[in-house]
PDB file of C-alpha atoms in Angstrom:
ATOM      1  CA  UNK A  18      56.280 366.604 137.654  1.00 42.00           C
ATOM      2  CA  UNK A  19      58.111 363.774 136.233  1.00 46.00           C
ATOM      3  CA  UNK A  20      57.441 364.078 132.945  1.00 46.00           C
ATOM      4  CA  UNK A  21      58.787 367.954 132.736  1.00 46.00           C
ATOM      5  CA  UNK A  22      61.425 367.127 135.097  1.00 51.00           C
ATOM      6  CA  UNK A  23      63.168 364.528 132.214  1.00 51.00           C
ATOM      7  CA  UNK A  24      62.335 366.855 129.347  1.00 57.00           C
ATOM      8  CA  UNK A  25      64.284 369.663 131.791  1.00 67.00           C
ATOM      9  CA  UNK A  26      67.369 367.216 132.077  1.00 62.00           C
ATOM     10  CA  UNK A  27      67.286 366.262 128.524  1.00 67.00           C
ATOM     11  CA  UNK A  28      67.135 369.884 126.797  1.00 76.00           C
ATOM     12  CA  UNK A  29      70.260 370.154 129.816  1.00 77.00           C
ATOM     13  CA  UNK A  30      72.200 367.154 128.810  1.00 84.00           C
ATOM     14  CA  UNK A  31      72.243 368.430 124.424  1.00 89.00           C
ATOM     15  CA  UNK A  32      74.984 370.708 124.855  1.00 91.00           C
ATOM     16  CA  UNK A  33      76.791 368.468 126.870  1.00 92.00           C
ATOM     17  CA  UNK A  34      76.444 365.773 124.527  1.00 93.00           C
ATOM     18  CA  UNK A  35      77.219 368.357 121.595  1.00 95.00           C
ATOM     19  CA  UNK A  36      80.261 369.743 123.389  1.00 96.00           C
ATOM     20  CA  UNK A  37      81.565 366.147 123.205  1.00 97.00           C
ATOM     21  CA  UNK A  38      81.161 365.263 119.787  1.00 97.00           C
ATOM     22  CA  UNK A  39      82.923 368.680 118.524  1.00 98.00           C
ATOM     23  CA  UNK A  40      85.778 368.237 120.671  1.00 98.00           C
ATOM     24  CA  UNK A  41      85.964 364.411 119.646  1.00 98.00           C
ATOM     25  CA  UNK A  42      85.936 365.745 115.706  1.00 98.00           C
ATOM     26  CA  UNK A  43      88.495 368.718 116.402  1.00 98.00           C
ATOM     27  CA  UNK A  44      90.815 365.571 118.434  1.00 98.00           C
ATOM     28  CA  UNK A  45      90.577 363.644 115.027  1.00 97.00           C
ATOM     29  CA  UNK A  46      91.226 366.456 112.826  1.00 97.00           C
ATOM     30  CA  UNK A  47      94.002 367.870 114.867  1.00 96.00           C
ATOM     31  CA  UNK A  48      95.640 364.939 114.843  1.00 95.00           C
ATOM     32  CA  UNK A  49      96.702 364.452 111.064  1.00 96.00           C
ATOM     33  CA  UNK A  50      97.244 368.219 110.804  1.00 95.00           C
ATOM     34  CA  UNK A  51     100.563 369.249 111.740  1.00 94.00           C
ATOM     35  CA  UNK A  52     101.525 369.897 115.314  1.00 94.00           C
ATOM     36  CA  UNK A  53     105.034 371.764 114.953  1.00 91.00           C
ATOM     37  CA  UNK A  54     106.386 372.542 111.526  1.00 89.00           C
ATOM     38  CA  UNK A  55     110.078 374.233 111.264  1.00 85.00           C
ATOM     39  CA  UNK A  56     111.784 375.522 108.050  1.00 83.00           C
ATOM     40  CA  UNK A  57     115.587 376.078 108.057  1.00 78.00           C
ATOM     41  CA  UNK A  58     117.359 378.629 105.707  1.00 76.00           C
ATOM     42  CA  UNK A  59     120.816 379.457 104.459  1.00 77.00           C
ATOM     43  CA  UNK A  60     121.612 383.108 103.034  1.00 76.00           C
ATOM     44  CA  UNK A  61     117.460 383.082 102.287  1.00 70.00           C
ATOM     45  CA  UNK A  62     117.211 380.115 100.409  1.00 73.00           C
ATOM     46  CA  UNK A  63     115.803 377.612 102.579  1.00 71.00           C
ATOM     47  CA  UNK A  64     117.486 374.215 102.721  1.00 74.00           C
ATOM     48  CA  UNK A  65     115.084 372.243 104.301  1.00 79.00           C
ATOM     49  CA  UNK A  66     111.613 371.847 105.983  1.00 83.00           C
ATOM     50  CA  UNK A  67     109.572 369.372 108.724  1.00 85.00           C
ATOM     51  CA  UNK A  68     106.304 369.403 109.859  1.00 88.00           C
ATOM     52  CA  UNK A  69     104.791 366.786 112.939  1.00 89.00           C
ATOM     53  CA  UNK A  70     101.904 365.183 113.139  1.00 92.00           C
ATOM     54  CA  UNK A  71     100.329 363.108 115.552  1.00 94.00           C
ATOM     55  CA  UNK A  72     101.197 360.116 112.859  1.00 94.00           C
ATOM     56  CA  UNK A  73     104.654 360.817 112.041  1.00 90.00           C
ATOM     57  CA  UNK A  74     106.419 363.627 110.390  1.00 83.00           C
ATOM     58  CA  UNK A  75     107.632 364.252 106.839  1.00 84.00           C
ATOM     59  CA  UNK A  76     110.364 366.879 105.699  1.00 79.00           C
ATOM     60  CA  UNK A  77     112.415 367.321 102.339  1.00 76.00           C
ATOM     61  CA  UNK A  78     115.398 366.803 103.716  1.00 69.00           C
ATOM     62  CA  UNK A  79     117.956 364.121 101.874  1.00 68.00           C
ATOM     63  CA  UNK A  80     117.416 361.583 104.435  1.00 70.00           C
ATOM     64  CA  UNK A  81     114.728 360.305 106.873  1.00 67.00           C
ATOM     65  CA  UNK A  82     116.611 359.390 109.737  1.00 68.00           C
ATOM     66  CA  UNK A  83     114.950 359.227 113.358  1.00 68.00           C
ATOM     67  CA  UNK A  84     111.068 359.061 114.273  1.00 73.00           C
ATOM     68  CA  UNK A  85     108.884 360.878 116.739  1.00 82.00           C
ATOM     69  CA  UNK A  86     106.295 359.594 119.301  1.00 85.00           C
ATOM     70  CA  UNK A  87     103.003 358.448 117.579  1.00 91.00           C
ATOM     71  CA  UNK A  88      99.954 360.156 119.837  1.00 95.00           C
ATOM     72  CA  UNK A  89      97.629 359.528 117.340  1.00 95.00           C
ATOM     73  CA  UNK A  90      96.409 356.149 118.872  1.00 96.00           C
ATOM     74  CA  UNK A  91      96.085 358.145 122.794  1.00 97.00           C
ATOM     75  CA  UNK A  92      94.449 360.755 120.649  1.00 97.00           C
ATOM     76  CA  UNK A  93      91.883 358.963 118.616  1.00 97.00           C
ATOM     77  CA  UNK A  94      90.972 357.138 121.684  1.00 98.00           C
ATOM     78  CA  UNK A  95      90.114 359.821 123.764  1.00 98.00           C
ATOM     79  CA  UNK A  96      87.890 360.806 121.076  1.00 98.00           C
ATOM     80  CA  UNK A  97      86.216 357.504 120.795  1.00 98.00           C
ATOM     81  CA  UNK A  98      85.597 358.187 124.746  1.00 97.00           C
ATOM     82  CA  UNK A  99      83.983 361.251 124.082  1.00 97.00           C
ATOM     83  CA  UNK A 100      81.242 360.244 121.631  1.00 97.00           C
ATOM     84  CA  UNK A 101      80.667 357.297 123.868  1.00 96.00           C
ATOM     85  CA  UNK A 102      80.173 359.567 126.708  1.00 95.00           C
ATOM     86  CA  UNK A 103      78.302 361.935 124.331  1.00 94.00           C
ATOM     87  CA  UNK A 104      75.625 359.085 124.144  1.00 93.00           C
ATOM     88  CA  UNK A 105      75.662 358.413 127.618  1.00 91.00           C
ATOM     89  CA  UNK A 106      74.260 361.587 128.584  1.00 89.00           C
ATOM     90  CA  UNK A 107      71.991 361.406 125.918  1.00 87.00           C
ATOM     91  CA  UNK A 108      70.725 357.859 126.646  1.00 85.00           C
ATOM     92  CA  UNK A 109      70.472 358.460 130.513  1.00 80.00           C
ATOM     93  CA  UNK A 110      69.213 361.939 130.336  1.00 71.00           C
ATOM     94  CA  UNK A 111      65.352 360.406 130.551  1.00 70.00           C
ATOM     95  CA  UNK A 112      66.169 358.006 133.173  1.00 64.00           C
ATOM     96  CA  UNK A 113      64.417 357.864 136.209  1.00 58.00           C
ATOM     97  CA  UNK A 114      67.313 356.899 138.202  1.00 58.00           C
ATOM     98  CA  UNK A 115      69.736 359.567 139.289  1.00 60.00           C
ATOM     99  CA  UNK A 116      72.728 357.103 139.076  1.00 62.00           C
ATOM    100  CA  UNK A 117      72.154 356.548 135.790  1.00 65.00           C
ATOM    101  CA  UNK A 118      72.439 360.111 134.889  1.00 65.00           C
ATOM    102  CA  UNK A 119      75.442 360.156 137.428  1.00 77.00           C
ATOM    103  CA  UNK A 120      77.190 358.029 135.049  1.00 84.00           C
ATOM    104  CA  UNK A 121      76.888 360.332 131.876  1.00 83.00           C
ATOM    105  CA  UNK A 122      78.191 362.935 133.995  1.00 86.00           C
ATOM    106  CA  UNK A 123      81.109 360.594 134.919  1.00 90.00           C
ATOM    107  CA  UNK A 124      81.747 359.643 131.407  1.00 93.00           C
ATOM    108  CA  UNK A 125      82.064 363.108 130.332  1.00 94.00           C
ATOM    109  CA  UNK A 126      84.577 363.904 133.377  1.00 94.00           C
ATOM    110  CA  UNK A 127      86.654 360.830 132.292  1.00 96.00           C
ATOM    111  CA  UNK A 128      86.770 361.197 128.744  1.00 97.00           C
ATOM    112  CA  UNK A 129      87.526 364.811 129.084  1.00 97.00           C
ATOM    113  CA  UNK A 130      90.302 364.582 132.163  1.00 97.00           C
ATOM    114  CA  UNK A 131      91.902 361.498 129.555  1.00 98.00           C
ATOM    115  CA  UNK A 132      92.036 364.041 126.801  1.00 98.00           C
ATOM    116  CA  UNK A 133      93.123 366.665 128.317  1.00 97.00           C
ATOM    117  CA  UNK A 134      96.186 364.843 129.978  1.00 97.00           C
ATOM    118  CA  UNK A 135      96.801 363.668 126.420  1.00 97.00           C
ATOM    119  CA  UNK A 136      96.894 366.921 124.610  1.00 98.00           C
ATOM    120  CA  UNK A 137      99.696 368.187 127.976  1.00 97.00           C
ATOM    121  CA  UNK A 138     101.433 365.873 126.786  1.00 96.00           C
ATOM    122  CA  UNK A 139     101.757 366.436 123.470  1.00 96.00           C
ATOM    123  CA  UNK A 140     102.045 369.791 124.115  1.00 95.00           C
ATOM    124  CA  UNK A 141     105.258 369.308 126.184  1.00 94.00           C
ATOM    125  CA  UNK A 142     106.670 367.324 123.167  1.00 94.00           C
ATOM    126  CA  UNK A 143     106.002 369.862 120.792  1.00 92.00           C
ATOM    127  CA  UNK A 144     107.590 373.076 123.147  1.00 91.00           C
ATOM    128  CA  UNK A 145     110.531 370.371 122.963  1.00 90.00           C
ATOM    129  CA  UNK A 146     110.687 370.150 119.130  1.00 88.00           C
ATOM    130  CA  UNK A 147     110.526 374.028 119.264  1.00 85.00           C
ATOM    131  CA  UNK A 148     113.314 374.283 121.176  1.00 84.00           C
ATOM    132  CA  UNK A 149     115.714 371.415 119.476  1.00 81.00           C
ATOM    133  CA  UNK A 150     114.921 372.880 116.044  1.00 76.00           C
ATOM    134  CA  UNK A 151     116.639 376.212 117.066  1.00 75.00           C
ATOM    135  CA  UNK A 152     119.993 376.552 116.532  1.00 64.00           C
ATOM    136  CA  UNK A 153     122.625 376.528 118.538  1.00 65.00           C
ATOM    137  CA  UNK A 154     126.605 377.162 118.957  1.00 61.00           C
ATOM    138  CA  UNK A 155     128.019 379.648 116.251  1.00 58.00           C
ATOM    139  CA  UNK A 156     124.909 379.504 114.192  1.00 56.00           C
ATOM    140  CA  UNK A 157     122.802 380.897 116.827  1.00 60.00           C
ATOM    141  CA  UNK A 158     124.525 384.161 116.350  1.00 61.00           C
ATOM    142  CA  UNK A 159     125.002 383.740 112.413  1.00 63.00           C
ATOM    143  CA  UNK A 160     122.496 386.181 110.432  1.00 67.00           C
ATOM    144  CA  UNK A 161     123.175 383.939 107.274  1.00 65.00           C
ATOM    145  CA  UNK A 162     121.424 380.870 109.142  1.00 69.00           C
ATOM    146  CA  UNK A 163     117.433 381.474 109.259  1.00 70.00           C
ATOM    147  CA  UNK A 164     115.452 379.193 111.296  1.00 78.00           C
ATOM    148  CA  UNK A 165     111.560 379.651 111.589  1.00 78.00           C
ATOM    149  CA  UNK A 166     110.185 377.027 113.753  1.00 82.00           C
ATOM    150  CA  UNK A 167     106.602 377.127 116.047  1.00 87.00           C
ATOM    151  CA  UNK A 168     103.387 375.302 116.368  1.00 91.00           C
ATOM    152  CA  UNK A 169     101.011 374.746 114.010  1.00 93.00           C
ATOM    153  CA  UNK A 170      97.358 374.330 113.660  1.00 95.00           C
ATOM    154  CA  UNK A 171      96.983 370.837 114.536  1.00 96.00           C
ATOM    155  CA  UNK A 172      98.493 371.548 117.865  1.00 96.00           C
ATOM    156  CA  UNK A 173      95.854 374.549 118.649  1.00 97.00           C
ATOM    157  CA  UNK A 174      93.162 372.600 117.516  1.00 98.00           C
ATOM    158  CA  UNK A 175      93.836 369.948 120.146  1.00 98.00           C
ATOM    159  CA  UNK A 176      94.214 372.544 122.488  1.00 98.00           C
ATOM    160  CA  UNK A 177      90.434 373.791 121.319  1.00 98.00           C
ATOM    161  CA  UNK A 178      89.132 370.223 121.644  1.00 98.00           C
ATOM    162  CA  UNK A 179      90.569 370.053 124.971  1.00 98.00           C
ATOM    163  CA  UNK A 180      89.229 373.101 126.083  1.00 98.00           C
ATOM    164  CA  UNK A 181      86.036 372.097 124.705  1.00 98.00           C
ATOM    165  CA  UNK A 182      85.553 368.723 126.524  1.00 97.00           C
ATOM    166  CA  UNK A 183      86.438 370.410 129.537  1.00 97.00           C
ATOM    167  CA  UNK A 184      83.702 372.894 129.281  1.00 96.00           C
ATOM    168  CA  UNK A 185      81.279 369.851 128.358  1.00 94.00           C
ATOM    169  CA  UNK A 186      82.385 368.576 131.765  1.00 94.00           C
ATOM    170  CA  UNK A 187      81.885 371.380 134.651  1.00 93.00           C
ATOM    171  CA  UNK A 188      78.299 371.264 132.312  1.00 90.00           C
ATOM    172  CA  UNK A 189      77.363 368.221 132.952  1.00 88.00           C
ATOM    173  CA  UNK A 190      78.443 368.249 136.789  1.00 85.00           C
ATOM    174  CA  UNK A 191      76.639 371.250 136.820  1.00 83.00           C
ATOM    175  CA  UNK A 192      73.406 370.465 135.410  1.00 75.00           C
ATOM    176  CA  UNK A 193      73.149 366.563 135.408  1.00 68.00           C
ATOM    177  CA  UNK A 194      74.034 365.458 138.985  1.00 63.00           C
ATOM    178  CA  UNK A 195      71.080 364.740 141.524  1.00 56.00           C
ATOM    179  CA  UNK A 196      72.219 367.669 143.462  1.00 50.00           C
ATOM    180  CA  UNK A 197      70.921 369.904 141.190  1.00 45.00           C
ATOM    181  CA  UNK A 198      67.534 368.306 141.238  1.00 46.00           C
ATOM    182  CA  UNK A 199      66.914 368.264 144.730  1.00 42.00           C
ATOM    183  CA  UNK A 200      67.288 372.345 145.192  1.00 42.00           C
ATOM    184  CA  UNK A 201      63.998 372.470 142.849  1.00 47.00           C
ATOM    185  CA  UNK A 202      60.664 373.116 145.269  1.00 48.00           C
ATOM    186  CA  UNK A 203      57.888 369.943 145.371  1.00 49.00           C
ATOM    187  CA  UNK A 204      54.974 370.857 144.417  1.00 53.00           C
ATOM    188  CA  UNK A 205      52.333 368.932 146.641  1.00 54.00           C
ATOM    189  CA  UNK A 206      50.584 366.122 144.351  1.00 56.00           C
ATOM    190  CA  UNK A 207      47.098 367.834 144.526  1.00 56.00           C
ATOM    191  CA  UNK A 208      47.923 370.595 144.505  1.00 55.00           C
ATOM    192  CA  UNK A 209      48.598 373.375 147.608  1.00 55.00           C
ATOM    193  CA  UNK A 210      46.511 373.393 150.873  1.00 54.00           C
ATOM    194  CA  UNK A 211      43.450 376.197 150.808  1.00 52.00           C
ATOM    195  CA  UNK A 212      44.603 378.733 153.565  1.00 57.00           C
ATOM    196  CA  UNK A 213      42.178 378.796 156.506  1.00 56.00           C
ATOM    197  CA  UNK A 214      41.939 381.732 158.648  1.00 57.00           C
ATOM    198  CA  UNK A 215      42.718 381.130 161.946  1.00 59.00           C
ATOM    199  CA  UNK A 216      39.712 380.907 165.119  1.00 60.00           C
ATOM    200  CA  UNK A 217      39.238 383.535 167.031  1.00 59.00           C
ATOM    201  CA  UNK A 218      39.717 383.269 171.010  1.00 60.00           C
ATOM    202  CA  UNK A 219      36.505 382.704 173.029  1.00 56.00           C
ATOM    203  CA  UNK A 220      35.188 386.096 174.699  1.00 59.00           C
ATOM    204  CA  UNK A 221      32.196 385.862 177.382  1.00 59.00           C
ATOM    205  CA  UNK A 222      29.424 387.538 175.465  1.00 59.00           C
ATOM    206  CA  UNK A 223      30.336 388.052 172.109  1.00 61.00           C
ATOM    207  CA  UNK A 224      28.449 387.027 169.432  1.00 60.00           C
ATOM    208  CA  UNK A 225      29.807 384.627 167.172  1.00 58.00           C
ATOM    209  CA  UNK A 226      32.501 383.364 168.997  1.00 57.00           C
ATOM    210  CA  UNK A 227      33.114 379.869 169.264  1.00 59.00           C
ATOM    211  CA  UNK A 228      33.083 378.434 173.091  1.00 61.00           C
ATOM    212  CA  UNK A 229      36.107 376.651 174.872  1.00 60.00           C
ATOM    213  CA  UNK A 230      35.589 372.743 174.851  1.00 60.00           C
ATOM    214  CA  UNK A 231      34.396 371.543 178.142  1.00 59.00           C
ATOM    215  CA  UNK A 232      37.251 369.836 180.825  1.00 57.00           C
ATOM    216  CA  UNK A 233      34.567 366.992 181.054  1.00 57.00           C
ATOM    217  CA  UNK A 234      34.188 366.479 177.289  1.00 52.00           C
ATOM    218  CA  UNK A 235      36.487 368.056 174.903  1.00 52.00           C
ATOM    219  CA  UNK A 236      34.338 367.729 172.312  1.00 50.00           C
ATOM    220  CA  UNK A 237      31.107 369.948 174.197  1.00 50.00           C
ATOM    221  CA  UNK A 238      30.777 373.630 174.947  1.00 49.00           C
ATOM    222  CA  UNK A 239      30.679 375.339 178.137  1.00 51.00           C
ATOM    223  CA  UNK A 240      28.633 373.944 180.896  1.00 50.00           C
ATOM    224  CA  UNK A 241      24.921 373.792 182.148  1.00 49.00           C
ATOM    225  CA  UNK A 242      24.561 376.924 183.674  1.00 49.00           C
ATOM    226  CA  UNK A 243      27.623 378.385 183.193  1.00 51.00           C
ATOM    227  CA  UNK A 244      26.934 380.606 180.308  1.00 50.00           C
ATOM    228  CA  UNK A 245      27.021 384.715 180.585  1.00 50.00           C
ATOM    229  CA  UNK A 246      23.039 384.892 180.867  1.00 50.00           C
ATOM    230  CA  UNK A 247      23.061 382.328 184.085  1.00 50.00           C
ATOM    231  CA  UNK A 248      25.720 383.988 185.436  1.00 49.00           C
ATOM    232  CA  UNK A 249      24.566 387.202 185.257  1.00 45.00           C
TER     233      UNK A 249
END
């Protein structure tokens, strides 16, 4: 019926929308929490400390020389596409049209392939910062120089949002397109034919059976004279 058939896509489309909106809020969060962080020591006392964000960096080193790429605009975006493609399938998930519902699904997919191309990217810069904060030359080998470098939370969380909008998108392909819809049987609109047994062939003689239709008139029984008592 219509009526269950929206309230069917509708409970289908609320974890899509709320897969969205968390990934969206772990984008934001991630992206003022720091990505890398790396901590340099000589003979154990440490001289000097950084940590990235998505924003910028800060460190207490002497001097602030340098800068780093800013993804928090890319990043902030992409979660501004996500909770307008949360809405989407939440505003289209009634609709009678199966294009409209077509274009939550889309949403989702676009918001989510944007992110996720996003967050590689970032994640490329930040094995890169892991890698230039090591040391090299003599003080690779020196035990007196410590150097403790990695990623940091921010990082995984965009990682997590990633994975999340990802998920929200093989969901919504899954259970929003048309496709879906049509593999559902039609119930008839009053209801299902009453089964009729089926007629009996015509014997000479028998009782009850019903008599061929005449070559003369389809519609009459067997002809004048011709029954089993005449010709007998």
């Amino acid at each position: 019926m219509p009526g269950g058939s929206g309230r069917s896509v509708a409970s289908r489309s609320l974890p899509v929308a709320v897969l969205c909106v968390l990934a969206a809020a772990l984008t934001v969060a991630g992206s003022f929490i720091p990505l890398f962080s790396g901590e340099l020591s000589l003979l154990g006392t440490r001289q000097l400390s950084i940590g990235i964000t998505a924003w910028g960096f800060d460190t207490d080193a002497p001097t602030r020389e340098g800068g780093v790429a800013v993804n928090g605009v890319p990043l902030v975006f992409a979660a501004v596409l996500l909770l307008v493609a949360a809405a989407l399938v939440l505003f289209t998930a009634r609709a009678s049209g199966a294009a409209r519902r077509g274009l939550g699904a889309a949403s989702v997919t676009g918001a989510a392939a944007f992110l996720a191309g996003t967050v590689w990217t970032v994640g490329m810069q930040a094995a890169s910062w892991v890698d230039t904060f090591r040391p090299t030359g003599d003080a690779a080998g020196d035990s007196d120089v410590g150097v403790d470098a990695g990623l940091s939370a921010g990082m995984w969380l965009l990682i997590a949002a990633a994975v999340l909008a990802l998920a929200g998108a093989a969901w919504a392909l899954v259970a929003l397109l048309p496709a879906g819809e049509r593999a559902e049987p039609v119930t008839p609109r009053y209801g299902f034919p009453a089964q009729q047994a089926p007629r009996q062939p015509w014997e000479a003689g028998r009782p009850g059976a019903t008599p061929p239709p005449s070559p003369q008139y389809p519609g009459a029984g067997p002809e004048e004279g011709q029954g089993p008592a005449n010709r007998a």
